[in-house]
Coordinates of C-alpha atoms in Angstrom, one line a residue:
M1 CA 7.0 -15.4 0.7
S2 CA 10.1 -13.7 1.8
P3 CA 11.3 -11.1 -0.7
F4 CA 14.9 -11.9 0.2
E5 CA 14.4 -15.5 -0.8
H6 CA 11.9 -15.3 -3.7
G7 CA 12.1 -11.7 -5.0
E8 CA 8.8 -9.9 -5.4
V9 CA 5.4 -11.6 -5.3
F10 CA 3.7 -10.8 -8.6
V11 CA -0.1 -10.4 -8.5
L12 CA -2.4 -11.3 -11.4
D13 CA -5.8 -9.9 -12.2
D14 CA -7.6 -12.8 -10.7
G15 CA -5.7 -12.4 -7.4
G16 CA -3.1 -15.1 -8.0
E17 CA 0.1 -14.6 -6.1
V18 CA 2.8 -16.0 -8.3
D19 CA 6.6 -16.0 -9.1
L20 CA 8.0 -12.8 -10.6
D21 CA 8.8 -14.8 -13.8
L22 CA 5.1 -14.5 -14.8
G23 CA 5.5 -10.7 -14.6
N24 CA 8.3 -10.9 -17.1
Y25 CA 6.0 -12.8 -19.5
E26 CA 3.2 -10.4 -19.1
R27 CA 5.4 -7.4 -19.7
F28 CA 7.1 -8.9 -22.8
L29 CA 4.0 -10.4 -24.4
D30 CA 1.5 -7.8 -23.2
I31 CA -0.9 -10.5 -22.0
K32 CA -3.0 -11.2 -18.9
L33 CA -2.2 -14.5 -17.2
T34 CA -4.2 -16.3 -14.5
R35 CA -3.3 -18.2 -11.3
N36 CA -3.7 -21.5 -13.3
N37 CA -0.8 -20.4 -15.6
N38 CA 1.5 -21.0 -12.6
I39 CA 2.0 -24.7 -11.7
T40 CA 3.6 -25.4 -8.3
T41 CA 4.4 -28.7 -6.7
G42 CA 1.9 -27.9 -3.9
K43 CA -0.9 -27.3 -6.4
I44 CA -0.3 -30.6 -8.1
Y45 CA -0.1 -32.7 -4.9
Q46 CA -3.1 -30.9 -3.5
S47 CA -5.2 -31.7 -6.6
V48 CA -4.1 -35.4 -6.4
I49 CA -4.9 -35.6 -2.7
D50 CA -8.3 -34.1 -3.3
K51 CA -9.0 -36.7 -6.0
E52 CA -8.0 -39.5 -3.7
R53 CA -10.2 -38.3 -0.9
R54 CA -13.1 -38.1 -3.2
G55 CA -12.5 -41.7 -4.3
D56 CA -11.6 -40.9 -7.9
Y57 CA -8.8 -43.5 -7.8
L58 CA -11.1 -46.2 -6.4
G59 CA -8.7 -47.1 -3.6
K60 CA -5.7 -47.6 -5.7
T61 CA -2.2 -46.8 -4.4
V62 CA -1.5 -43.2 -5.3
Q63 CA 2.1 -42.8 -6.7
V64 CA 4.2 -40.1 -8.3
V65 CA 4.0 -42.2 -11.5
P66 CA 1.4 -42.2 -12.9
H67 CA -0.9 -40.0 -10.7
I68 CA 1.3 -37.0 -10.2
T69 CA 2.8 -37.0 -13.7
D70 CA -0.7 -37.5 -15.2
A71 CA -2.0 -34.5 -13.1
I72 CA 0.8 -32.3 -14.5
Q73 CA 0.1 -33.2 -18.1
E74 CA -3.7 -32.7 -17.6
W75 CA -3.1 -29.3 -16.1
I76 CA -0.9 -28.2 -19.0
E77 CA -3.4 -29.4 -21.6
R78 CA -6.4 -27.9 -19.8
V79 CA -4.9 -24.4 -19.2
A80 CA -3.2 -24.3 -22.7
M81 CA -6.7 -24.1 -24.2
I82 CA -7.6 -20.9 -22.4
P83 CA -6.6 -17.7 -24.3
V84 CA -4.7 -15.0 -22.5
D85 CA -4.1 -12.5 -25.3
G86 CA -7.7 -11.2 -25.5
K87 CA -8.4 -13.2 -28.7
A88 CA -11.0 -15.9 -29.1
G89 CA -10.0 -19.5 -29.4
P90 CA -7.1 -21.6 -28.1
A91 CA -3.5 -20.6 -28.6
D92 CA -1.4 -22.0 -31.4
V93 CA 1.6 -22.6 -29.2
C94 CA 1.9 -23.1 -25.5
V95 CA 5.2 -22.0 -23.9
V96 CA 6.1 -24.0 -20.8
E97 CA 8.9 -22.9 -18.5
L98 CA 10.4 -25.6 -16.3
G99 CA 12.7 -23.7 -13.9
G100 CA 15.5 -24.9 -11.8
T101 CA 18.6 -26.9 -12.7
I102 CA 18.8 -30.4 -14.3
G103 CA 19.2 -32.9 -11.4
D104 CA 17.2 -30.9 -8.9
I105 CA 15.0 -33.2 -6.9
E106 CA 12.2 -30.7 -6.8
S107 CA 11.7 -30.7 -10.6
M108 CA 11.9 -34.5 -11.1
P109 CA 8.2 -35.2 -11.3
F110 CA 7.8 -32.4 -13.9
I111 CA 10.7 -33.7 -16.0
E112 CA 9.2 -37.2 -15.9
A113 CA 5.8 -35.8 -16.8
L114 CA 7.1 -33.8 -19.8
G115 CA 9.1 -36.8 -20.9
Q116 CA 5.9 -38.8 -21.0
F117 CA 4.2 -35.9 -22.7
S118 CA 6.8 -35.6 -25.5
Y119 CA 6.4 -39.3 -26.2
R120 CA 2.6 -39.1 -26.2
V121 CA 2.2 -36.1 -28.5
G122 CA 5.0 -37.2 -30.9
A123 CA 7.4 -35.4 -33.2
G124 CA 6.4 -32.1 -34.5
N125 CA 4.2 -31.2 -31.5
L126 CA 6.9 -30.4 -28.9
C127 CA 10.1 -28.3 -29.2
L128 CA 12.5 -28.5 -26.3
I129 CA 14.8 -25.6 -25.7
H130 CA 17.6 -26.2 -23.2
V131 CA 19.0 -23.0 -21.5
S132 CA 22.6 -23.4 -20.3
L133 CA 25.5 -21.3 -19.2
V134 CA 28.7 -21.2 -21.2
P135 CA 31.2 -19.6 -18.8
V136 CA 34.2 -17.7 -19.9
L137 CA 37.5 -18.0 -18.1
N138 CA 38.6 -14.4 -17.5
V139 CA 42.2 -15.2 -17.5
V140 CA 42.4 -16.7 -21.0
G141 CA 39.0 -15.7 -22.4
E142 CA 38.1 -19.3 -23.2
Q143 CA 34.5 -20.3 -23.5
K144 CA 33.9 -23.6 -21.7
T145 CA 31.3 -26.1 -23.0
K146 CA 31.6 -28.8 -20.3
P147 CA 28.7 -27.4 -18.2
T148 CA 26.4 -27.6 -21.2
Q149 CA 27.6 -31.0 -22.2
H150 CA 27.0 -32.4 -18.8
S151 CA 23.6 -30.8 -18.4
V152 CA 22.4 -32.1 -21.8
R153 CA 23.7 -35.6 -20.9
G154 CA 21.7 -35.4 -17.6
L155 CA 18.6 -34.2 -19.5
R156 CA 18.8 -37.0 -22.0
G157 CA 19.3 -39.4 -19.2
L158 CA 16.0 -38.3 -17.9
G159 CA 14.2 -39.0 -21.2
L160 CA 14.3 -35.5 -22.8
T161 CA 16.4 -34.6 -25.9
P162 CA 16.8 -30.9 -26.6
H163 CA 16.1 -29.6 -30.1
I164 CA 17.6 -26.1 -29.5
L165 CA 20.3 -24.9 -27.2
A166 CA 20.1 -21.4 -25.8
C167 CA 23.5 -20.6 -24.5
R168 CA 24.0 -17.8 -22.0
S169 CA 27.4 -16.2 -22.1
T170 CA 29.1 -12.9 -21.7
M171 CA 30.0 -12.8 -25.4
A172 CA 28.8 -14.4 -28.6
L173 CA 29.8 -18.0 -29.0
E174 CA 32.8 -18.6 -31.2
Q175 CA 32.2 -20.9 -34.2
N176 CA 34.5 -23.7 -32.9
V177 CA 32.5 -23.7 -29.7
K178 CA 29.2 -24.1 -31.6
V179 CA 30.8 -27.0 -33.6
K180 CA 31.9 -28.6 -30.3
L181 CA 28.5 -28.2 -28.7
S182 CA 26.8 -29.6 -31.8
Q183 CA 29.1 -32.6 -31.9
F184 CA 28.7 -33.5 -28.2
C185 CA 25.1 -32.5 -27.6
H186 CA 23.7 -33.8 -30.9
V187 CA 22.1 -30.5 -31.8
A188 CA 22.4 -28.9 -35.2
E189 CA 24.7 -25.9 -35.3
E190 CA 21.9 -23.6 -36.6
N191 CA 19.9 -24.6 -33.6
I192 CA 22.5 -23.3 -31.1
I193 CA 21.5 -19.8 -30.1
T194 CA 23.9 -17.5 -28.2
L195 CA 22.5 -15.1 -25.7
Y196 CA 25.3 -12.7 -24.7
D197 CA 25.4 -9.5 -22.7
V198 CA 23.6 -6.6 -24.4
P199 CA 23.2 -2.9 -23.4
N200 CA 19.6 -3.4 -22.4
I201 CA 17.1 -6.3 -22.2
W202 CA 15.0 -5.1 -25.1
H203 CA 17.8 -6.2 -27.5
I204 CA 17.1 -9.9 -26.6
P205 CA 14.2 -10.4 -29.0
L206 CA 16.3 -8.7 -31.7
L207 CA 19.2 -11.0 -30.9
L208 CA 16.9 -14.1 -31.1
R209 CA 15.5 -12.9 -34.4
D210 CA 19.0 -12.2 -35.9
Q211 CA 20.0 -15.7 -35.1
K212 CA 16.8 -17.0 -36.6
A213 CA 15.7 -18.7 -33.4
H214 CA 12.1 -18.4 -34.6
E215 CA 12.8 -20.3 -37.7
A216 CA 14.4 -23.1 -35.7
I217 CA 11.3 -23.4 -33.6
F218 CA 9.0 -23.3 -36.7
K219 CA 10.9 -26.2 -38.2
V220 CA 10.6 -28.4 -35.1
L221 CA 6.9 -27.6 -34.8
N222 CA 6.2 -27.9 -38.5
L223 CA 5.1 -24.3 -38.7
V224 CA 7.2 -23.2 -41.6
G225 CA 5.0 -21.2 -44.0
V226 CA 2.3 -20.7 -41.3
C227 CA 3.9 -18.0 -39.2
R228 CA 5.1 -14.6 -40.4
E229 CA 8.4 -13.0 -39.7
P230 CA 8.6 -11.2 -36.3
A231 CA 7.4 -7.6 -36.5
L232 CA 9.9 -6.0 -34.2
E233 CA 10.2 -2.5 -35.7
E234 CA 9.0 -0.8 -32.5
W235 CA 11.2 -3.1 -30.3
T236 CA 14.2 -2.0 -32.4
C237 CA 13.3 1.6 -32.1
R238 CA 12.8 1.3 -28.3
A239 CA 16.1 -0.5 -27.8
D240 CA 17.9 2.1 -29.8
I241 CA 16.3 4.9 -27.9
C242 CA 17.3 3.3 -24.6
D243 CA 20.9 3.0 -25.7
N244 CA 21.1 6.7 -26.6
L245 CA 19.6 8.3 -23.5
H246 CA 21.8 10.8 -21.8
E247 CA 19.7 13.2 -19.7
P248 CA 19.6 11.6 -16.2
V249 CA 16.7 11.3 -13.7
H250 CA 17.5 10.1 -10.2
I251 CA 14.7 8.3 -8.3
A252 CA 15.3 7.3 -4.6
V253 CA 13.5 4.1 -3.8
V254 CA 13.1 4.0 0.0
G255 CA 12.4 0.4 0.9
K256 CA 12.9 -2.4 3.4
Y257 CA 14.3 -5.0 0.9
T258 CA 16.8 -2.9 -1.0
G259 CA 19.5 -5.6 -0.5
L260 CA 17.9 -7.6 -3.3
S261 CA 16.6 -5.6 -6.3
D262 CA 14.4 -8.5 -7.4
S263 CA 12.3 -7.6 -4.4
Y264 CA 11.1 -4.6 -6.4
L265 CA 11.5 -5.9 -9.9
S266 CA 8.2 -4.7 -11.2
I267 CA 8.7 -1.3 -9.7
L268 CA 12.1 -1.1 -11.3
K269 CA 10.7 -2.1 -14.7
A270 CA 7.8 0.4 -14.4
L271 CA 10.4 3.2 -13.7
V272 CA 12.4 2.1 -16.7
H273 CA 9.2 2.1 -18.9
A274 CA 8.3 5.6 -17.8
S275 CA 11.8 7.0 -18.1
V276 CA 12.4 5.7 -21.6
F277 CA 9.0 7.0 -22.6
Q278 CA 10.1 10.4 -21.4
R279 CA 13.5 10.0 -23.0
K280 CA 15.4 10.1 -19.8
K281 CA 18.2 7.9 -18.5
L282 CA 17.1 6.3 -15.2
F283 CA 19.3 6.1 -12.2
V284 CA 17.7 4.3 -9.2
D285 CA 19.2 5.2 -5.8
W286 CA 18.4 2.4 -3.4
V287 CA 17.9 3.8 0.1
P288 CA 17.4 1.3 3.0
S289 CA 14.6 2.9 5.0
T290 CA 16.1 1.8 8.3
D291 CA 19.2 3.9 7.5
L292 CA 17.1 7.1 7.6
E293 CA 16.0 6.5 11.2
D294 CA 17.5 8.2 14.3
A295 CA 18.7 4.9 15.7
T296 CA 21.0 4.4 12.7
A297 CA 22.4 7.9 13.3
K298 CA 23.7 6.6 16.7
E299 CA 24.7 3.1 15.6
N300 CA 26.1 3.7 12.2
P301 CA 26.5 7.4 11.4
D302 CA 28.1 6.8 8.0
A303 CA 25.2 4.7 6.8
Y304 CA 22.8 7.4 8.1
K305 CA 24.6 10.2 6.3
A306 CA 24.9 8.2 3.1
A307 CA 21.2 7.4 3.1
W308 CA 20.1 11.0 3.6
K309 CA 22.6 12.2 1.0
L310 CA 21.0 9.8 -1.6
L311 CA 17.5 10.9 -0.6
K312 CA 18.3 14.6 -0.8
G313 CA 20.1 14.2 -4.1
A314 CA 17.2 12.5 -5.9
D315 CA 14.8 14.2 -8.3
G316 CA 11.9 12.1 -7.0
V317 CA 11.1 9.7 -4.2
L318 CA 9.3 6.4 -4.4
V319 CA 8.2 4.5 -1.3
P320 CA 7.1 0.9 -2.2
G321 CA 5.0 -1.6 -0.2
G322 CA 6.1 -3.9 2.5
F323 CA 5.0 -5.7 5.6
G324 CA 6.0 -5.4 9.3
D325 CA 7.2 -2.5 11.3
R326 CA 10.9 -2.6 10.5
G327 CA 12.0 0.5 8.6
V328 CA 8.6 2.1 8.7
Q329 CA 9.8 5.2 10.6
G330 CA 12.4 5.7 7.8
K331 CA 9.6 5.6 5.2
I332 CA 7.6 8.1 7.2
L333 CA 10.7 10.4 7.3
A334 CA 11.1 10.1 3.5
A335 CA 7.4 11.0 3.0
K336 CA 7.9 14.0 5.3
Y337 CA 11.0 15.2 3.4
A338 CA 9.2 14.9 0.0
R339 CA 6.1 16.7 1.3
E340 CA 7.9 19.6 3.0
N341 CA 10.5 20.1 0.3
K342 CA 8.1 19.8 -2.7
V343 CA 10.0 16.8 -4.1
P344 CA 7.9 14.5 -6.4
F345 CA 6.7 11.6 -4.4
L346 CA 4.9 8.3 -5.2
G347 CA 3.8 6.0 -2.4
I348 CA 2.6 2.5 -3.2
C349 CA 0.5 0.4 -0.9
L350 CA 2.4 0.8 2.5
G351 CA 4.0 3.9 0.9
M352 CA 0.6 5.5 0.7
Q353 CA -0.2 4.5 4.2
V354 CA 2.9 6.0 5.7
A355 CA 2.2 9.2 3.8
V356 CA -1.2 9.3 5.5
I357 CA 0.4 8.6 8.9
E358 CA 3.0 11.3 8.3
F359 CA 0.4 13.9 7.3
A360 CA -1.7 13.1 10.4
R361 CA 1.3 13.5 12.7
S362 CA 2.8 16.7 11.1
V363 CA -0.3 18.5 9.9
L364 CA -3.0 17.4 12.3
G365 CA -0.6 17.3 15.2
L366 CA -1.5 13.7 16.1
Q367 CA 1.9 12.6 17.3
D368 CA 0.8 9.1 18.1
A369 CA -1.0 8.6 14.8
N370 CA -0.1 5.1 13.5
S371 CA -1.3 1.9 11.8
T372 CA -2.7 -0.8 13.9
E373 CA -0.3 -3.1 12.1
F374 CA 2.6 -1.4 14.0
D375 CA 0.8 -0.3 17.2
A376 CA -2.4 -2.1 18.0
N377 CA -3.2 0.3 20.9
T378 CA -2.7 3.6 19.1
R379 CA -5.2 6.2 20.1
N380 CA -5.3 7.7 16.6
P381 CA -5.4 4.7 14.2
C382 CA -5.0 6.2 10.7
I383 CA -4.6 2.7 9.1
I384 CA -6.7 -0.2 10.3
F385 CA -7.1 -3.9 9.6
M386 CA -9.7 -4.6 6.9
P387 CA -12.8 -6.1 8.4
E388 CA -12.9 -9.0 5.9
G389 CA -9.3 -10.0 6.5
S390 CA -8.2 -13.1 8.5
K391 CA -6.0 -12.5 11.6
T392 CA -5.3 -16.2 12.0
H393 CA -4.3 -17.3 8.4
M394 CA -1.6 -15.2 6.6
G395 CA -1.4 -16.9 3.2
G396 CA -3.9 -15.9 0.5
T397 CA -6.1 -13.9 2.8
M398 CA -5.4 -10.4 1.7
R399 CA -7.4 -8.2 -0.7
L400 CA -6.0 -9.5 -3.9
G401 CA -6.3 -9.0 -7.6
S402 CA -7.9 -6.4 -9.9
R403 CA -10.3 -4.0 -8.1
R404 CA -12.1 -0.9 -9.4
T405 CA -11.2 2.6 -8.3
Y406 CA -13.6 5.5 -8.9
F407 CA -12.2 9.0 -9.2
Q408 CA -13.9 11.4 -6.8
V409 CA -12.2 14.5 -8.3
M410 CA -11.6 14.7 -12.0
D411 CA -9.5 17.9 -11.8
C412 CA -6.5 16.2 -10.2
K413 CA -3.2 14.9 -11.5
S414 CA -3.9 11.2 -11.0
A415 CA -7.2 11.4 -13.0
K416 CA -5.5 13.3 -15.8
L417 CA -2.7 10.8 -15.9
Y418 CA -5.3 8.0 -16.4
G419 CA -6.8 9.9 -19.3
S420 CA -9.6 11.5 -17.3
R421 CA -11.5 8.3 -17.0
S422 CA -14.2 8.0 -14.3
F423 CA -12.7 4.7 -13.0
I424 CA -9.7 2.4 -13.4
D425 CA -8.9 -1.2 -12.6
E426 CA -5.6 -1.9 -10.8
R427 CA -4.2 -4.9 -8.9
H428 CA -4.1 -5.0 -5.1
R429 CA -2.3 -6.9 -2.4
H430 CA -3.0 -5.6 1.1
R431 CA -4.8 -6.3 4.4
Y432 CA -4.7 -2.8 5.9
E433 CA -6.5 0.3 4.8
V434 CA -7.0 4.0 5.6
N435 CA -9.4 4.4 8.5
P436 CA -12.6 5.8 7.0
D437 CA -13.4 7.5 10.4
M438 CA -10.4 9.8 9.9
V439 CA -11.0 10.7 6.3
T440 CA -13.0 13.9 7.0
R441 CA -10.4 15.3 9.3
L442 CA -7.6 14.6 6.9
E443 CA -9.5 16.1 4.0
K444 CA -10.2 19.3 5.9
A445 CA -6.5 19.6 6.6
G446 CA -5.8 19.5 2.8
L447 CA -5.2 15.8 2.0
S448 CA -7.4 14.9 -1.0
F449 CA -8.7 11.3 -1.4
A450 CA -9.0 11.4 -5.2
G451 CA -9.9 7.8 -5.7
K452 CA -12.1 5.4 -3.7
D453 CA -13.6 2.0 -4.2
E454 CA -17.2 1.3 -5.3
T455 CA -18.5 1.7 -1.7
G456 CA -16.8 5.0 -1.2
C457 CA -15.5 3.7 2.1
R458 CA -12.1 2.4 1.0
M459 CA -9.5 4.9 0.1
E460 CA -7.5 4.1 -3.1
I461 CA -5.7 7.3 -4.1
I462 CA -4.4 10.3 -2.1
E463 CA -3.0 13.6 -3.4
L464 CA -1.8 16.9 -2.2
P465 CA -3.3 19.4 -4.6
H466 CA -0.8 22.2 -4.0
H467 CA 2.3 19.9 -4.2
P468 CA 4.2 19.5 -7.6
Y469 CA 3.5 15.8 -7.4
F470 CA 2.6 14.0 -4.2
I471 CA 0.5 10.9 -4.9
G472 CA -0.1 7.7 -3.0
V473 CA -2.0 4.7 -4.3
Q474 CA -3.3 1.7 -2.3
F475 CA -3.0 -0.6 -5.4
H476 CA 0.1 -1.8 -7.2
P477 CA 0.2 0.0 -10.6
E478 CA 3.7 -1.5 -11.4
F479 CA 2.1 -4.9 -12.2
K480 CA 0.3 -3.5 -15.3
S481 CA 3.1 -1.4 -16.7
R482 CA 4.3 -2.3 -20.2
P483 CA 7.4 -1.2 -22.2
G484 CA 5.3 0.9 -24.6
K485 CA 2.5 1.7 -22.2
P486 CA 4.0 2.9 -18.9
S487 CA 1.9 3.0 -15.7
P488 CA 0.4 6.5 -15.3
P489 CA 1.5 7.0 -11.7
F490 CA 5.1 6.1 -12.6
L491 CA 5.0 8.3 -15.7
G492 CA 3.8 11.1 -13.6
L493 CA 6.6 10.6 -11.1
I494 CA 9.3 10.6 -13.8
A495 CA 7.7 13.6 -15.6
A496 CA 7.5 15.6 -12.4
A497 CA 11.0 14.7 -11.5
C498 CA 12.1 16.1 -14.8
G499 CA 9.9 19.2 -14.7
E500 CA 7.8 18.0 -17.6
L501 CA 4.6 17.0 -15.8
D502 CA 2.4 19.8 -17.2
A503 CA 3.3 18.8 -20.8
V504 CA 2.5 15.2 -20.0
L505 CA -0.9 16.0 -18.4
Q506 CA -1.8 18.0 -21.5
G507 CA -0.9 15.4 -24.0
Y508 CA -1.2 12.1 -22.2
G509 CA -4.5 11.1 -23.7
S510 CA -3.0 10.7 -27.2
Q511 CA 0.2 9.1 -25.8
R512 CA -1.7 6.3 -24.3
N513 CA -2.4 5.0 -27.8
V514 CA 1.2 4.0 -28.4
H515 CA 1.6 0.3 -28.8
N516 CA 4.3 -1.7 -27.0
G517 CA 5.4 -3.6 -30.1
V518 CA 4.4 -7.1 -28.8
G519 CA 1.9 -9.5 -30.2
N520 CA 1.8 -8.3 -33.8
D521 CA 2.2 -11.9 -35.1
T522 CA -1.0 -13.7 -36.1
S523 CA 0.1 -16.7 -34.1
K524 CA -1.0 -16.7 -30.5
F525 CA 1.2 -17.8 -27.7
K526 CA 0.4 -19.2 -24.3
V527 CA 2.7 -18.9 -21.3
Y528 CA 2.9 -21.6 -18.6
Q529 CA 5.4 -21.9 -15.8
N530 CA 6.4 -24.4 -13.2
G531 CA 6.6 -22.4 -10.0
G532 CA 7.9 -25.2 -7.9
V533 CA 11.3 -23.7 -8.1
T534 CA 12.1 -20.0 -8.7
K535 CA 15.2 -19.8 -10.9
P536 CA 14.1 -18.4 -14.2
T537 CA 14.9 -19.6 -17.7
I538 CA 15.9 -17.3 -20.5
M539 CA 13.5 -17.3 -23.3
L540 CA 11.1 -14.4 -23.0
H541 CA 12.4 -12.6 -20.0
D542 CA 12.2 -8.9 -19.2
G543 CA 14.6 -9.4 -16.3
V544 CA 17.7 -11.4 -15.3
Y545 CA 19.1 -14.4 -17.1
S546 CA 19.4 -17.7 -15.3
N547 CA 22.8 -19.1 -14.7
G548 CA 21.3 -22.5 -14.2
N549 CA 20.4 -25.1 -16.7
G550 CA 16.7 -24.4 -17.1
I551 CA 14.7 -25.9 -19.9
C552 CA 11.9 -24.3 -21.9
F553 CA 9.3 -26.1 -23.9

């Protein structure tokens, strides 16, 4: 999927490649989802087609209603029974996000299916939260309710009546606006929740609590007296800390898709988690990797100078993953700059691979060292295509999901950051790897391969022992970072950029016990998302609000 169209592709433990919304749910709720928690139109239609080919429908005409709608309901009920919070037994409440905007043709089968579902399960078993935008006219400052009125009318016309309105706006809803919405949308005033701009996203759960959104949900689902009050003391503390950070740390992110920050959403969140943990105010300097290249110096000197100024002014450098050869030379130059100037560096996936290529070129003197992804005929292939990969089918054929990495050296920064454990489990998404035939030469020249897979042939972590912080990882640690439990490589980068790495390495073992403040309620929640469309709804997000009229069940 194109990062410019979809944002990042989030990877789950089981290897599922899903929409970035599921990453928001994992971060906020500190849970582990599966590929089945992501419904897409393609998955539903494929399952129905497979049933028809097997003869399950006995030759009947297969239609959207009832076959597609039944398949959607069956999928929800089946997956809702599978726990994702590490506790035994099914969840008490299943959260279903139906993305998109009311009236979108893509979501019609899902809306019809959930309309049928609400009728079938009856009152008290389903709570519909409609997320809508209440725009404010800048000239007069008036909050306009017409978009919400029309979207609720459209929703009701499709057979769904909202119990709660979650209204996105730049400021808190005025009382007369709530009265108007209540009158025209047939929703009780106390069930109209305003979600206005806040200093940081961690205020949103507190905002919902202060407006008693949980009580409104409890009433609809007949859970009053069953669920406890939200335990958000740590969230409150974290939100306050984030608001009062003053000491800056600048991280240059050198990537190919910097034009859309959602392309690196999990990386951005992991940097935020680590910087708040270290009590630093994060500033991310987005550096387009192509602007660092010599060709840009000739074609657009101003962009070239601006990119290098950002890179040289940063306290640390992060090179994320990517595919294709565009901008790779710029990433190599960024790795070279960080290595030679002792600037803290973290390379992720392709970022690690370009660090290996740069080392081979600059230290081993192999000027044509390259990846076979970019030069199939290179005489010194540092990075090669994995033997088990498919060269004919691109989708779903990479090395995906949680894989185990074993530390080869315990007296190294990466092992210490992970609490001196002998192995770790992190999520992967790649089809190229370090050439094992070149490992010995690289090691003799000073590059340490601190982590390898269970076979010892696949390189997972690289380090430069005599550098303040120069680490590359083949996996994607950003996918498992949490607000109260930052990813170790990201924490190391921020700490090194602030000159505090030694203190972190000495005390990190005890710091890992800090909880993230989520999941303290005895009730268990299940997250489920329709990935047929990618615009997010609002309810439990660690990211951007939707300006569309999404609905959340």
